PDB file of C-alpha atoms in Angstrom:
ATOM      1  CA  MET A   1     -22.345  10.196   6.717  1.00 50.00           C
ATOM      2  CA  GLU A   2     -18.745  10.278   5.465  1.00 56.00           C
ATOM      3  CA  PRO A   3     -17.359   6.952   4.242  1.00 56.00           C
ATOM      4  CA  THR A   4     -14.541   6.020   6.586  1.00 85.00           C
ATOM      5  CA  SER A   5     -13.514   2.477   5.721  1.00 95.00           C
ATOM      6  CA  ASP A   6     -10.650   2.089   3.296  1.00 96.00           C
ATOM      7  CA  GLU A   7     -12.908   0.208   0.923  1.00 96.00           C
ATOM      8  CA  ALA A   8     -15.622   2.906   1.024  1.00 95.00           C
ATOM      9  CA  LEU A   9     -13.042   5.637   0.426  1.00 96.00           C
ATOM     10  CA  MET A  10     -11.486   3.766  -2.496  1.00 96.00           C
ATOM     11  CA  THR A  11     -14.919   3.084  -3.977  1.00 96.00           C
ATOM     12  CA  ALA A  12     -15.508   6.842  -3.894  1.00 95.00           C
ATOM     13  CA  VAL A  13     -12.101   7.458  -5.515  1.00 96.00           C
ATOM     14  CA  ARG A  14     -13.003   4.878  -8.161  1.00 96.00           C
ATOM     15  CA  ALA A  15     -16.141   6.926  -8.845  1.00 96.00           C
ATOM     16  CA  ASP A  16     -13.889   9.981  -9.456  1.00 96.00           C
ATOM     17  CA  ASP A  17     -14.336  11.586  -6.018  1.00 96.00           C
ATOM     18  CA  LEU A  18     -10.588  12.208  -5.863  1.00 95.00           C
ATOM     19  CA  ASP A  19     -10.764  14.138  -2.588  1.00 95.00           C
ATOM     20  CA  ARG A  20     -11.383  10.774  -0.902  1.00 95.00           C
ATOM     21  CA  LEU A  21      -7.811   9.779  -1.710  1.00 96.00           C
ATOM     22  CA  VAL A  22      -6.521  12.189   0.969  1.00 96.00           C
ATOM     23  CA  PRO A  23      -7.522  10.026   3.967  1.00 96.00           C
ATOM     24  CA  LEU A  24      -6.129   6.941   2.217  1.00 96.00           C
ATOM     25  CA  PHE A  25      -2.879   8.795   1.589  1.00 97.00           C
ATOM     26  CA  GLU A  26      -2.717   9.804   5.249  1.00 96.00           C
ATOM     27  CA  ARG A  27      -3.353   6.229   6.402  1.00 96.00           C
ATOM     28  CA  TYR A  28      -1.059   4.420   3.993  1.00 97.00           C
ATOM     29  CA  HIS A  29       1.784   6.785   3.111  1.00 97.00           C
ATOM     30  CA  GLY A  30       3.847   5.955   6.203  1.00 97.00           C
ATOM     31  CA  PRO A  31       3.377   2.177   6.135  1.00 97.00           C
ATOM     32  CA  LEU A  32       3.986   1.985   2.366  1.00 97.00           C
ATOM     33  CA  PHE A  33       7.059   4.199   2.677  1.00 97.00           C
ATOM     34  CA  ASN A  34       8.452   1.967   5.445  1.00 96.00           C
ATOM     35  CA  TYR A  35       7.698  -1.175   3.431  1.00 96.00           C
ATOM     36  CA  LEU A  36       9.326   0.095   0.234  1.00 96.00           C
ATOM     37  CA  THR A  37      12.281   1.647   2.070  1.00 95.00           C
ATOM     38  CA  ARG A  38      13.028  -1.645   3.799  1.00 93.00           C
ATOM     39  CA  LEU A  39      12.764  -3.520   0.496  1.00 92.00           C
ATOM     40  CA  THR A  40      15.112  -1.125  -1.302  1.00 91.00           C
ATOM     41  CA  ASN A  41      17.287  -0.223   1.698  1.00 90.00           C
ATOM     42  CA  ASP A  42      17.186   3.408   0.536  1.00 93.00           C
ATOM     43  CA  ARG A  43      14.950   6.178   1.920  1.00 94.00           C
ATOM     44  CA  GLU A  44      14.992   8.306  -1.220  1.00 96.00           C
ATOM     45  CA  THR A  45      14.051   5.369  -3.420  1.00 95.00           C
ATOM     46  CA  GLY A  46      11.379   4.363  -0.911  1.00 96.00           C
ATOM     47  CA  GLU A  47       9.862   7.839  -1.118  1.00 97.00           C
ATOM     48  CA  ASP A  48       9.936   7.800  -4.930  1.00 96.00           C
ATOM     49  CA  LEU A  49       8.313   4.377  -5.074  1.00 97.00           C
ATOM     50  CA  THR A  50       5.671   5.386  -2.525  1.00 97.00           C
ATOM     51  CA  GLN A  51       4.800   8.362  -4.703  1.00 97.00           C
ATOM     52  CA  THR A  52       4.562   6.036  -7.689  1.00 97.00           C
ATOM     53  CA  VAL A  53       2.120   3.809  -5.790  1.00 97.00           C
ATOM     54  CA  PHE A  54      -0.219   6.752  -5.205  1.00 97.00           C
ATOM     55  CA  GLU A  55       0.101   7.837  -8.822  1.00 97.00           C
ATOM     56  CA  ARG A  56      -0.890   4.326  -9.867  1.00 97.00           C
ATOM     57  CA  ILE A  57      -3.819   4.332  -7.453  1.00 97.00           C
ATOM     58  CA  LEU A  58      -5.176   7.278  -9.400  1.00 95.00           C
ATOM     59  CA  LYS A  59      -4.284   5.855 -12.791  1.00 96.00           C
ATOM     60  CA  TYR A  60      -5.709   2.391 -12.132  1.00 95.00           C
ATOM     61  CA  ARG A  61      -8.547   3.321  -9.771  1.00 96.00           C
ATOM     62  CA  SER A  62     -11.105   1.741 -12.086  1.00 95.00           C
ATOM     63  CA  SER A  63      -9.445  -1.665 -11.562  1.00 95.00           C
ATOM     64  CA  TYR A  64     -10.286  -1.619  -7.852  1.00 96.00           C
ATOM     65  CA  GLN A  65     -13.132  -3.990  -7.033  1.00 94.00           C
ATOM     66  CA  PRO A  66     -15.262  -2.692  -4.136  1.00 90.00           C
ATOM     67  CA  ASN A  67     -15.574  -6.161  -2.586  1.00 88.00           C
ATOM     68  CA  GLN A  68     -11.790  -6.643  -2.268  1.00 90.00           C
ATOM     69  CA  PRO A  69      -9.820  -5.417   0.764  1.00 94.00           C
ATOM     70  CA  PHE A  70      -8.112  -2.132  -0.057  1.00 96.00           C
ATOM     71  CA  LYS A  71      -5.037  -3.018   2.018  1.00 95.00           C
ATOM     72  CA  ALA A  72      -4.359  -6.135  -0.070  1.00 94.00           C
ATOM     73  CA  TRP A  73      -4.954  -4.211  -3.308  1.00 96.00           C
ATOM     74  CA  VAL A  74      -2.628  -1.324  -2.418  1.00 97.00           C
ATOM     75  CA  TYR A  75       0.147  -3.604  -1.149  1.00 96.00           C
ATOM     76  CA  GLN A  76      -0.096  -5.674  -4.323  1.00 95.00           C
ATOM     77  CA  MET A  77       0.313  -2.425  -6.228  1.00 96.00           C
ATOM     78  CA  ALA A  78       3.349  -1.564  -4.061  1.00 96.00           C
ATOM     79  CA  ARG A  79       4.814  -5.002  -4.785  1.00 94.00           C
ATOM     80  CA  ASN A  80       4.368  -4.364  -8.506  1.00 94.00           C
ATOM     81  CA  VAL A  81       6.000  -0.925  -8.237  1.00 96.00           C
ATOM     82  CA  HIS A  82       8.931  -2.496  -6.389  1.00 95.00           C
ATOM     83  CA  ALA A  83       9.213  -5.288  -8.980  1.00 91.00           C
ATOM     84  CA  ASP A  84       9.281  -2.733 -11.803  1.00 92.00           C
ATOM     85  CA  HIS A  85      11.979  -0.784  -9.961  1.00 92.00           C
ATOM     86  CA  TRP A  86      13.991  -3.953  -9.311  1.00 84.00           C
ATOM     87  CA  HIS A  87      13.887  -4.937 -12.996  1.00 82.00           C
ATOM     88  CA  ARG A  88      15.068  -1.463 -14.009  1.00 84.00           C
ATOM     89  CA  GLN A  89      17.875  -1.670 -11.424  1.00 81.00           C
ATOM     90  CA  GLN A  90      18.989  -5.080 -12.695  1.00 78.00           C
ATOM     91  CA  LYS A  91      19.180  -3.764 -16.246  1.00 71.00           C
ATOM     92  CA  GLN A  92      21.103  -0.703 -15.027  1.00 70.00           C
ATOM     93  CA  ARG A  93      23.505  -2.890 -13.034  1.00 63.00           C
ATOM     94  CA  ALA A  94      24.149  -5.071 -16.066  1.00 60.00           C
ATOM     95  CA  ASP A  95      24.873  -1.953 -18.111  1.00 56.00           C
ATOM     96  CA  ASP A  96      27.151  -0.632 -15.320  1.00 54.00           C
ATOM     97  CA  VAL A  97      29.088  -3.905 -15.136  1.00 53.00           C
ATOM     98  CA  ASP A  98      29.598  -3.805 -18.902  1.00 52.00           C
ATOM     99  CA  GLU A  99      30.899  -0.241 -18.610  1.00 56.00           C
ATOM    100  CA  VAL A 100      33.169  -1.044 -15.661  1.00 52.00           C
ATOM    101  CA  GLU A 101      34.609  -4.044 -17.467  1.00 53.00           C
ATOM    102  CA  ARG A 102      35.290  -1.905 -20.535  1.00 55.00           C
ATOM    103  CA  THR A 103      37.032   0.773 -18.458  1.00 53.00           C
ATOM    104  CA  GLY A 104      38.859  -1.633 -16.124  1.00 54.00           C
ATOM    105  CA  GLY A 105      37.373  -0.091 -12.982  1.00 51.00           C
ATOM    106  CA  LEU A 106      35.890  -3.273 -11.519  1.00 51.00           C
ATOM    107  CA  ARG A 107      38.251  -3.254  -8.524  1.00 51.00           C
ATOM    108  CA  ASN A 108      37.368   0.358  -7.630  1.00 53.00           C
ATOM    109  CA  ALA A 109      33.664  -0.414  -7.988  1.00 53.00           C
ATOM    110  CA  ALA A 110      34.022  -3.371  -5.604  1.00 53.00           C
ATOM    111  CA  PHE A 111      35.776  -1.206  -2.991  1.00 51.00           C
ATOM    112  CA  SER A 112      33.117   1.505  -3.338  1.00 52.00           C
ATOM    113  CA  GLN A 113      30.395  -1.082  -2.801  1.00 53.00           C
ATOM    114  CA  GLN A 114      32.172  -2.427   0.279  1.00 52.00           C
ATOM    115  CA  ARG A 115      32.443   1.070   1.794  1.00 47.00           C
ATOM    116  CA  ALA A 116      28.749   1.750   1.110  1.00 44.00           C
ATOM    117  CA  SER A 117      27.711  -1.536   2.716  1.00 45.00           C
ATOM    118  CA  SER A 118      29.735  -0.925   5.850  1.00 49.00           C
ATOM    119  CA  SER A 119      27.980   2.396   6.466  1.00 38.00           C
ATOM    120  CA  HIS A 120      24.652   0.651   7.252  1.00 46.00           C
ATOM    121  CA  ASP A 121      23.996  -0.995  10.566  1.00 64.00           C
ATOM    122  CA  ASP A 122      24.514  -4.750  10.699  1.00 72.00           C
ATOM    123  CA  LEU A 123      20.886  -5.811  10.846  1.00 73.00           C
ATOM    124  CA  HIS A 124      19.799  -3.711   7.888  1.00 74.00           C
ATOM    125  CA  GLU A 125      22.823  -4.910   5.975  1.00 79.00           C
ATOM    126  CA  ALA A 126      21.944  -8.519   6.717  1.00 79.00           C
ATOM    127  CA  LEU A 127      18.337  -7.892   5.700  1.00 82.00           C
ATOM    128  CA  ALA A 128      19.515  -6.341   2.455  1.00 81.00           C
ATOM    129  CA  LEU A 129      21.603  -9.441   1.707  1.00 85.00           C
ATOM    130  CA  LEU A 130      18.561 -11.682   1.722  1.00 87.00           C
ATOM    131  CA  PRO A 131      16.983 -12.548  -1.605  1.00 89.00           C
ATOM    132  CA  ALA A 132      14.121 -10.165  -2.394  1.00 86.00           C
ATOM    133  CA  PRO A 133      11.308 -12.696  -1.710  1.00 89.00           C
ATOM    134  CA  GLN A 134      12.698 -13.516   1.755  1.00 90.00           C
ATOM    135  CA  ARG A 135      13.303  -9.850   2.585  1.00 89.00           C
ATOM    136  CA  GLU A 136       9.774  -8.987   1.453  1.00 89.00           C
ATOM    137  CA  ILE A 137       8.061 -11.589   3.618  1.00 91.00           C
ATOM    138  CA  LEU A 138      10.005 -10.478   6.706  1.00 89.00           C
ATOM    139  CA  VAL A 139       9.213  -6.836   6.041  1.00 88.00           C
ATOM    140  CA  LEU A 140       5.518  -7.605   5.537  1.00 91.00           C
ATOM    141  CA  HIS A 141       5.252  -9.684   8.716  1.00 90.00           C
ATOM    142  CA  ARG A 142       7.736  -8.138  11.140  1.00 85.00           C
ATOM    143  CA  PHE A 143       7.681  -4.474  10.099  1.00 84.00           C
ATOM    144  CA  GLN A 144       4.287  -3.986   8.424  1.00 88.00           C
ATOM    145  CA  GLY A 145       2.293  -6.228  10.765  1.00 89.00           C
ATOM    146  CA  PHE A 146       0.675  -8.368   8.079  1.00 92.00           C
ATOM    147  CA  SER A 147      -0.815 -11.644   9.267  1.00 93.00           C
ATOM    148  CA  TYR A 148       0.196 -14.871   7.581  1.00 94.00           C
ATOM    149  CA  ASP A 149      -3.295 -15.016   6.039  1.00 93.00           C
ATOM    150  CA  GLU A 150      -2.783 -11.597   4.458  1.00 92.00           C
ATOM    151  CA  ILE A 151       0.712 -12.507   3.280  1.00 93.00           C
ATOM    152  CA  GLY A 152      -0.641 -15.721   1.802  1.00 92.00           C
ATOM    153  CA  GLN A 153      -3.209 -13.724  -0.169  1.00 91.00           C
ATOM    154  CA  LEU A 154      -0.518 -11.372  -1.483  1.00 89.00           C
ATOM    155  CA  LEU A 155       1.827 -14.205  -2.422  1.00 90.00           C
ATOM    156  CA  SER A 156      -0.926 -16.513  -3.720  1.00 91.00           C
ATOM    157  CA  CYS A 157      -0.213 -19.252  -1.191  1.00 93.00           C
ATOM    158  CA  THR A 158      -1.731 -20.592   2.011  1.00 94.00           C
ATOM    159  CA  ALA A 159      -1.212 -18.955   5.377  1.00 93.00           C
ATOM    160  CA  GLU A 160       0.804 -22.010   6.458  1.00 95.00           C
ATOM    161  CA  ALA A 161       3.056 -21.713   3.385  1.00 94.00           C
ATOM    162  CA  ALA A 162       3.560 -18.027   4.208  1.00 93.00           C
ATOM    163  CA  ARG A 163       4.486 -18.993   7.778  1.00 93.00           C
ATOM    164  CA  VAL A 164       7.029 -21.541   6.488  1.00 94.00           C
ATOM    165  CA  LYS A 165       8.501 -18.987   4.066  1.00 93.00           C
ATOM    166  CA  ALA A 166       8.789 -16.449   6.884  1.00 92.00           C
ATOM    167  CA  HIS A 167      10.461 -19.014   9.138  1.00 92.00           C
ATOM    168  CA  ARG A 168      12.980 -19.895   6.429  1.00 93.00           C
ATOM    169  CA  ALA A 169      13.637 -16.216   5.750  1.00 91.00           C
ATOM    170  CA  LEU A 170      14.233 -15.618   9.456  1.00 89.00           C
ATOM    171  CA  GLN A 171      16.652 -18.567   9.561  1.00 90.00           C
ATOM    172  CA  ALA A 172      18.526 -17.151   6.548  1.00 89.00           C
ATOM    173  CA  LEU A 173      18.670 -13.727   8.223  1.00 86.00           C
ATOM    174  CA  ARG A 174      20.041 -15.265  11.420  1.00 84.00           C
ATOM    175  CA  LYS A 175      22.664 -17.141   9.459  1.00 86.00           C
ATOM    176  CA  ILE A 176      23.816 -13.930   7.735  1.00 82.00           C
ATOM    177  CA  TYR A 177      23.581 -11.759  10.841  1.00 75.00           C
ATOM    178  CA  PHE A 178      25.300 -14.072  13.306  1.00 76.00           C
ATOM    179  CA  THR A 179      27.997 -15.413  11.007  1.00 74.00           C
TER     180      THR A 179
END
């Protein structure tokens, strides 16, 4: 009988049966893409990061423990991919600011940023203005359907703490969106 659970498929992938990654890709590509796209607010970047997640699944398949839920493992990997991307972006932004200050183009850069922001709809813009941890918890709960227990496991906190963080993030989003 074919292994059909995520955990059974990943255990097979871990044992170098790489064909078993196909059903996992089919199940998780869309949700991971949506998650990463909402975190980055950019479809192209979301697609690139999703691809990176699947590359890392292959690269780090031996680190998967068969008794751990695959969903938690793969979303933790996606969080790490996003964090790596965010750190690279921050370094790039710092370099860009240095360059703009040297060339005196700070005013033009500010106007370009304003035009880019206004092209997105209001809700996505407000979501993008939230700090990354608040945006992430809302995306996980509201868009990815994670329970507070699952979010707590990902964030290394209790389900109640995850619920409080989500509530605070939603309050911050309301404040940005309705102000």
